């Protein structure tokens, strides 16, 4: 089975739109502000898509653009203004930031209740304590895709390749909460292939094109491929994941394609987080 992330992401946006349509009319609509610094081309595309889909579901989306030269202090001031703005329920600072700005410091200045990327230490702590939290969008999207295929994840062996703060670690927390037995692997892990062969659930978040081969996966495994890698063969550009999709897809129970798997879920989960933040702020 190929997991259709595009369709599942669309279904989530449809549900969110319906939810927004039914919100009390005396309240302002949910508001999301994205801060973009500099003119990083990939970031510009991500931000444009975020705005487009936010508008589509009825979220008031605003983009604040600043020059690459903005100081850390000025950026913090802008964040404080958004923290105090009652029409803003979600704040997202598009990463990466220029090297003179400490992204950890910036994220810590966002009101955790409006931290729709789920990167603030309070949200990270709440997620790892098993409490309610705004969860990072990509791993939450992976989790929703998995739940579509296997509604009850309890007792399954999950192997995660990659320990990043944005994907690998929060993914592990989500799966632990579902009573999976979780193994987090990374670049220093020994016998990675053998560990992958124990996986009922395999999540690859590495950034290494097609590294997971057909003889690394067991039958009935469900694979979530987070990787986005750009390849060029004889002048033809294409995007592939961290899994050798063509040779793996017929061996396993289910797999996400790249593109069209995890990617589309990330924005839908951002909108989901914005509405979650809105409801909590308004005690709905
Ligand atoms: P990251 O911060 O670069 O982390 C990569 C992880 O992979 C690290 O933990 C690293 O280990 C590990 N690793 C590297 N080489 C390895 C190897 N040979 N064997 C085992 N582990 C290895 O990456 P990320 O931010 O998690 O992103 C990973 C991929 O997902 C990228 O392709 C990125 O473009 C993609 N991505 C997709 C979405 C989406 O919406 N679909 C969102 C975000 C990212 P160490 O910790 O030891 O260095």
CSV table of C-alpha atoms and ligand atoms in Angstrom, one decimal:
chain,number,residue,atom,x,y,z
A,1,UNK,CA,0.0,0.0,0.0
A,2,UNK,CA,1.2,3.4,-0.9
A,3,UNK,CA,0.2,6.0,1.7
A,4,UNK,CA,-1.4,9.0,-0.1
A,5,UNK,CA,-0.1,11.9,2.1
A,6,UNK,CA,-1.5,14.5,-0.4
A,7,UNK,CA,-5.1,13.1,0.0
A,8,UNK,CA,-4.8,12.7,3.8
A,9,UNK,CA,-3.4,16.2,4.1
A,10,UNK,CA,-6.3,17.5,2.0
A,11,UNK,CA,-8.9,15.7,4.2
A,12,UNK,CA,-7.3,17.2,7.3
A,13,UNK,CA,-7.6,20.7,5.8
A,14,UNK,CA,-11.2,20.0,4.8
A,15,UNK,CA,-11.9,19.1,8.5
A,16,UNK,CA,-10.1,22.2,9.7
A,17,UNK,CA,-12.1,24.5,7.4
A,18,UNK,CA,-15.3,23.0,8.6
A,19,UNK,CA,-14.2,23.6,12.2
A,20,UNK,CA,-13.3,27.2,11.5
A,21,UNK,CA,-16.6,27.8,9.7
A,22,UNK,CA,-18.4,26.7,12.9
A,23,UNK,CA,-16.4,28.9,15.3
A,24,UNK,CA,-18.4,31.5,17.3
A,25,UNK,CA,-18.9,34.6,15.1
A,26,UNK,CA,-18.2,37.0,18.0
A,27,UNK,CA,-14.5,35.9,18.0
A,28,UNK,CA,-11.9,36.9,15.5
A,29,UNK,CA,-10.7,34.2,13.1
A,30,UNK,CA,-7.6,32.2,14.0
A,31,UNK,CA,-4.5,34.2,13.1
A,32,UNK,CA,-1.1,32.9,12.0
A,33,UNK,CA,2.0,35.1,11.5
A,34,UNK,CA,5.0,33.8,9.7
A,35,UNK,CA,8.3,35.6,10.1
A,36,UNK,CA,10.7,35.3,7.1
A,37,UNK,CA,14.2,36.7,7.2
A,38,UNK,CA,16.3,37.2,4.1
A,39,UNK,CA,15.6,35.7,0.7
A,40,UNK,CA,16.5,32.0,1.1
A,41,UNK,CA,14.7,30.5,-2.0
A,42,UNK,CA,13.4,27.3,-0.4
A,43,UNK,CA,12.1,29.2,2.6
A,44,UNK,CA,10.2,31.6,0.3
A,45,UNK,CA,8.4,28.6,-1.4
A,46,UNK,CA,7.6,27.0,2.0
A,47,UNK,CA,6.2,30.3,3.3
A,48,UNK,CA,4.1,31.0,0.2
A,49,UNK,CA,2.5,27.5,0.5
A,50,UNK,CA,1.8,28.0,4.2
A,51,UNK,CA,0.0,31.3,3.4
A,52,UNK,CA,-1.9,29.8,0.5
A,53,UNK,CA,-3.3,26.8,2.6
A,54,UNK,CA,-3.9,28.9,5.7
A,55,UNK,CA,-6.1,31.2,3.6
A,56,UNK,CA,-7.9,28.3,2.0
A,57,UNK,CA,-9.1,26.9,5.4
A,58,UNK,CA,-10.0,30.4,6.7
A,59,UNK,CA,-7.0,31.3,8.9
A,60,UNK,CA,-5.9,35.0,8.8
A,61,UNK,CA,-2.4,34.5,7.6
A,62,UNK,CA,0.2,37.3,7.7
A,63,UNK,CA,3.8,37.4,6.5
A,64,UNK,CA,6.4,39.6,8.2
A,65,UNK,CA,9.5,39.9,6.1
A,66,UNK,CA,12.8,41.3,7.4
A,67,UNK,CA,16.2,42.0,5.8
A,68,UNK,CA,19.0,39.5,6.5
A,69,UNK,CA,20.7,42.2,8.5
A,70,UNK,CA,18.0,42.4,11.2
A,71,UNK,CA,19.5,42.3,14.7
A,72,UNK,CA,18.7,39.6,17.2
A,73,UNK,CA,17.3,42.3,19.6
A,74,UNK,CA,15.0,43.8,16.9
A,75,UNK,CA,13.7,40.3,16.0
A,76,UNK,CA,13.0,39.6,19.7
A,77,UNK,CA,11.0,42.9,19.8
A,78,UNK,CA,8.9,41.9,16.8
A,79,UNK,CA,8.2,38.5,18.5
A,80,UNK,CA,7.1,40.3,21.7
A,81,UNK,CA,4.7,42.4,19.7
A,82,UNK,CA,3.1,39.3,18.2
A,83,UNK,CA,3.0,37.6,21.7
A,84,UNK,CA,0.9,40.6,22.8
A,85,UNK,CA,-1.3,40.8,19.7
A,86,UNK,CA,-4.7,39.1,20.6
A,87,UNK,CA,-5.4,38.6,16.9
A,88,UNK,CA,-2.4,36.3,16.5
A,89,UNK,CA,-2.7,32.8,17.7
A,90,UNK,CA,0.2,31.2,15.9
A,91,UNK,CA,3.8,32.5,15.4
A,92,UNK,CA,6.2,30.7,13.2
A,93,UNK,CA,9.8,31.9,12.6
A,94,UNK,CA,10.9,30.3,9.3
A,95,UNK,CA,14.2,28.5,9.8
A,96,UNK,CA,17.1,28.6,9.1
A,97,UNK,CA,18.0,32.0,10.4
A,98,UNK,CA,21.1,34.0,9.4
A,99,UNK,CA,24.2,32.9,11.3
A,100,UNK,CA,24.3,36.1,13.5
A,101,UNK,CA,21.0,35.1,15.1
A,102,UNK,CA,20.7,32.4,17.7
A,103,UNK,CA,17.6,30.4,16.6
A,104,UNK,CA,17.3,28.7,20.1
A,105,UNK,CA,17.2,32.1,21.7
A,106,UNK,CA,14.6,33.4,19.2
A,107,UNK,CA,12.3,30.3,19.6
A,108,UNK,CA,12.5,30.7,23.4
A,109,UNK,CA,11.0,34.2,23.1
A,110,UNK,CA,7.8,33.0,21.4
A,111,UNK,CA,4.9,32.6,23.8
A,112,UNK,CA,4.7,28.8,24.1
A,113,UNK,CA,0.9,29.0,23.7
A,114,UNK,CA,1.5,30.5,20.2
A,115,UNK,CA,4.5,28.3,19.2
A,116,UNK,CA,2.8,26.4,16.3
A,117,UNK,CA,6.1,24.9,15.2
A,118,UNK,CA,6.3,23.1,18.6
A,119,UNK,CA,10.0,24.0,19.1
A,120,UNK,CA,9.7,26.0,22.3
A,121,UNK,CA,11.4,24.3,25.3
A,122,UNK,CA,8.0,24.2,27.1
A,123,UNK,CA,6.4,22.4,24.3
A,124,UNK,CA,9.3,20.0,23.9
A,125,UNK,CA,9.2,19.3,27.7
A,126,UNK,CA,5.5,18.8,27.7
A,127,UNK,CA,5.7,16.4,24.8
A,128,UNK,CA,8.4,14.4,26.5
A,129,UNK,CA,6.5,14.3,29.8
A,130,UNK,CA,3.5,13.0,27.9
A,131,UNK,CA,1.5,16.2,28.6
A,132,UNK,CA,-0.6,18.2,26.1
A,133,UNK,CA,1.7,20.1,23.8
A,134,UNK,CA,2.0,21.8,20.4
A,135,UNK,CA,3.8,19.1,18.6
A,136,UNK,CA,6.3,19.8,15.7
A,137,UNK,CA,4.4,19.6,12.4
A,138,UNK,CA,6.4,17.0,10.4
A,139,UNK,CA,6.5,14.3,13.1
A,140,UNK,CA,2.9,14.9,13.9
A,141,UNK,CA,2.1,14.5,10.2
A,142,UNK,CA,4.0,11.2,10.2
A,143,UNK,CA,2.1,10.1,13.3
A,144,UNK,CA,-1.3,10.8,11.6
A,145,UNK,CA,-0.2,8.9,8.5
A,146,UNK,CA,0.8,5.9,10.6
A,147,UNK,CA,-2.4,5.9,12.6
A,148,UNK,CA,-4.3,5.7,9.3
A,149,UNK,CA,-2.6,2.4,8.5
A,150,UNK,CA,-2.3,1.0,12.0
A,151,UNK,CA,-4.9,2.6,14.4
A,152,UNK,CA,-3.4,0.7,17.4
A,153,UNK,CA,0.4,1.0,17.6
A,154,UNK,CA,0.7,-0.5,21.1
A,155,UNK,CA,3.6,-3.0,21.5
A,156,UNK,CA,5.0,-2.5,18.0
A,157,UNK,CA,8.8,-2.1,17.5
A,158,UNK,CA,9.5,1.4,16.0
A,159,UNK,CA,12.9,2.2,14.6
A,160,UNK,CA,13.6,5.9,13.9
A,161,UNK,CA,16.7,6.8,11.7
A,162,UNK,CA,17.7,10.3,12.7
A,163,UNK,CA,17.7,12.1,16.0
A,164,UNK,CA,17.0,15.7,15.0
A,165,UNK,CA,15.0,18.0,17.3
A,166,UNK,CA,12.5,18.7,14.6
A,167,UNK,CA,11.8,15.1,13.5
A,168,UNK,CA,13.5,12.2,15.1
A,169,UNK,CA,13.2,13.1,18.8
A,170,UNK,CA,9.6,14.3,18.8
A,171,UNK,CA,8.6,11.3,16.6
A,172,UNK,CA,10.1,9.0,19.2
A,173,UNK,CA,8.0,10.8,21.9
A,174,UNK,CA,4.8,10.4,20.0
A,175,UNK,CA,5.4,6.7,19.4
A,176,UNK,CA,6.4,6.1,23.1
A,177,UNK,CA,3.1,7.7,24.1
A,178,UNK,CA,1.4,5.1,21.8
A,179,UNK,CA,3.2,2.3,23.7
A,180,UNK,CA,5.6,1.4,20.9
A,181,UNK,CA,9.1,0.1,21.8
A,182,UNK,CA,11.2,2.8,20.2
A,183,UNK,CA,14.8,2.7,19.0
A,184,UNK,CA,16.4,6.0,17.9
A,185,UNK,CA,19.3,5.6,15.6
A,186,UNK,CA,21.9,8.1,14.2
A,187,UNK,CA,25.1,8.4,12.3
A,188,UNK,CA,27.1,6.6,15.0
A,189,UNK,CA,24.7,3.7,15.3
A,190,UNK,CA,26.2,0.2,14.8
A,191,UNK,CA,24.4,-2.5,12.8
A,192,UNK,CA,21.8,-0.1,11.5
A,193,UNK,CA,20.6,-2.6,9.0
A,194,UNK,CA,20.0,-5.3,11.7
A,195,UNK,CA,18.1,-2.8,13.8
A,196,UNK,CA,15.9,-1.8,10.8
A,197,UNK,CA,15.1,-5.5,10.3
A,198,UNK,CA,13.4,-5.5,13.7
A,199,UNK,CA,11.1,-2.7,12.8
A,200,UNK,CA,7.3,-3.0,12.5
A,201,UNK,CA,7.5,0.8,12.0
A,202,UNK,CA,10.4,2.4,10.3
A,203,UNK,CA,10.7,6.2,10.2
A,204,UNK,CA,13.6,7.6,8.1
A,205,UNK,CA,14.6,11.2,8.7
A,206,UNK,CA,18.2,11.4,7.5
A,207,UNK,CA,18.6,13.4,4.3
A,208,UNK,CA,20.6,10.5,2.6
A,209,UNK,CA,19.0,9.5,-0.8
A,210,UNK,CA,17.7,6.0,-0.9
A,211,UNK,CA,19.9,4.7,1.9
A,212,UNK,CA,17.3,2.2,3.3
A,213,UNK,CA,17.5,-0.8,0.9
A,214,UNK,CA,15.2,-3.7,0.2
A,215,UNK,CA,17.2,-6.1,2.4
A,216,UNK,CA,16.9,-3.7,5.4
A,217,UNK,CA,13.1,-4.1,5.9
A,218,UNK,CA,10.9,-6.9,7.1
A,219,UNK,CA,7.7,-7.9,5.5
A,220,UNK,CA,4.6,-6.2,7.0
A,221,UNK,CA,6.7,-3.2,8.1
A,222,UNK,CA,5.2,0.3,7.7
A,223,UNK,CA,7.6,2.9,6.4
A,224,UNK,CA,7.4,6.6,6.8
A,225,UNK,CA,10.0,8.4,4.7
A,226,UNK,CA,10.7,11.9,5.8
A,227,UNK,CA,13.7,12.5,3.7
A,228,UNK,CA,13.7,15.1,0.8
A,229,UNK,CA,16.7,14.7,-1.4
A,230,UNK,CA,17.3,16.3,-4.7
A,231,UNK,CA,19.0,14.2,-7.4
A,232,UNK,CA,20.1,14.9,-10.9
A,233,UNK,CA,20.5,12.0,-13.4
A,234,UNK,CA,21.6,13.0,-16.9
A,235,UNK,CA,20.2,16.5,-16.5
A,236,UNK,CA,16.9,15.3,-15.1
A,237,UNK,CA,16.1,16.6,-11.6
A,238,UNK,CA,14.0,14.5,-9.2
A,239,UNK,CA,13.2,14.3,-5.5
A,240,UNK,CA,13.7,11.1,-3.7
A,241,UNK,CA,13.4,10.0,0.0
A,242,UNK,CA,15.7,8.2,2.3
A,243,UNK,CA,14.3,4.9,1.3
A,244,UNK,CA,14.9,3.0,-2.0
A,245,UNK,CA,11.2,3.3,-2.8
A,246,UNK,CA,11.0,1.4,-6.1
A,247,UNK,CA,12.7,-1.7,-4.6
A,248,UNK,CA,11.1,-1.6,-1.2
A,249,UNK,CA,7.4,-0.7,-2.0
A,250,UNK,CA,6.2,-4.2,-2.9
A,251,UNK,CA,7.9,-5.8,0.1
A,252,UNK,CA,6.3,-3.9,2.9
A,253,UNK,CA,2.8,-3.4,4.3
A,254,UNK,CA,2.7,0.3,3.6
A,255,UNK,CA,5.1,3.1,2.6
A,256,UNK,CA,4.9,6.9,2.0
A,257,UNK,CA,6.2,8.1,-1.3
A,258,UNK,CA,8.5,11.1,-1.8
A,259,UNK,CA,7.1,13.4,-3.0
A,260,UNK,CA,3.5,13.1,-1.9
A,261,UNK,CA,3.9,11.4,1.5
A,262,UNK,CA,5.0,13.2,4.6
A,263,UNK,CA,5.6,16.6,2.8
A,264,UNK,CA,2.0,17.6,2.3
A,265,UNK,CA,1.1,16.7,5.9
A,266,UNK,CA,3.5,19.2,7.4
A,267,UNK,CA,1.5,22.3,6.3
A,268,UNK,CA,-1.8,20.7,7.3
A,269,UNK,CA,-0.4,20.0,10.7
A,270,UNK,CA,0.8,23.6,11.0
A,271,UNK,CA,-2.8,24.7,10.4
A,272,UNK,CA,-4.0,22.1,12.9
A,273,UNK,CA,-1.6,23.5,15.5
A,274,UNK,CA,-2.8,27.1,14.8
A,275,UNK,CA,-6.4,26.1,15.4
A,276,UNK,CA,-5.4,24.1,18.5
A,277,UNK,CA,-3.6,27.2,19.8
A,278,UNK,CA,-6.6,29.4,19.0
A,279,UNK,CA,-9.0,27.2,20.9
A,280,UNK,CA,-6.7,27.0,23.9
A,281,UNK,CA,-6.2,30.7,24.0
A,282,UNK,CA,-9.9,31.3,23.7
A,283,UNK,CA,-10.8,28.5,26.1
A,284,UNK,CA,-13.0,26.8,23.5
B,1,LIG,P1,19.1,16.5,10.3
B,1,LIG,O1,18.9,17.5,11.4
B,1,LIG,O2,20.2,16.8,9.4
B,1,LIG,O3,19.3,15.1,11.0
B,1,LIG,C1,19.7,14.0,10.3
B,1,LIG,C2,19.8,12.8,11.2
B,1,LIG,O4,20.2,11.7,10.5
B,1,LIG,C3,20.9,13.0,12.3
B,1,LIG,O5,20.5,12.6,13.6
B,1,LIG,C4,22.1,12.2,11.8
B,1,LIG,O6,22.9,11.6,12.8
B,1,LIG,C5,21.3,11.1,11.1
B,1,LIG,N1,22.2,10.4,10.1
B,1,LIG,C6,22.9,11.0,9.1
B,1,LIG,N2,23.6,10.1,8.4
B,1,LIG,C7,23.2,8.9,8.9
B,1,LIG,C8,23.5,7.5,8.6
B,1,LIG,N3,24.3,7.2,7.6
B,1,LIG,N4,23.0,6.6,9.3
B,1,LIG,C9,22.1,6.8,10.3
B,1,LIG,N5,21.7,8.1,10.7
B,1,LIG,C10,22.3,9.1,10.0
B,1,LIG,O7,17.9,16.3,9.4
B,1,LIG,P2,16.3,16.5,9.7
B,1,LIG,O8,16.0,17.9,9.9
B,1,LIG,O9,15.7,15.5,10.6
B,1,LIG,O10,15.8,16.1,8.2
B,1,LIG,C11,16.0,14.9,7.6
B,1,LIG,C12,15.4,14.8,6.2
B,1,LIG,O11,14.0,15.1,6.3
B,1,LIG,C13,16.0,15.8,5.2
B,1,LIG,O12,16.1,15.2,4.0
B,1,LIG,C14,15.0,17.0,5.2
B,1,LIG,O13,15.0,17.7,4.0
B,1,LIG,C15,13.7,16.2,5.4
B,1,LIG,N6,12.6,17.0,6.0
B,1,LIG,C16,11.4,16.8,5.5
B,1,LIG,C17,10.3,17.5,6.0
B,1,LIG,C18,9.0,17.3,5.4
B,1,LIG,O14,8.1,18.2,5.6
B,1,LIG,N7,8.7,16.2,4.7
B,1,LIG,C19,10.5,18.4,7.1
B,1,LIG,C20,11.8,18.5,7.6
B,1,LIG,C21,12.8,17.8,7.1
B,1,LIG,P3,23.8,12.5,13.9
B,1,LIG,O15,22.8,13.1,14.8
B,1,LIG,O16,24.7,11.5,14.5
B,1,LIG,O17,24.5,13.5,13.0
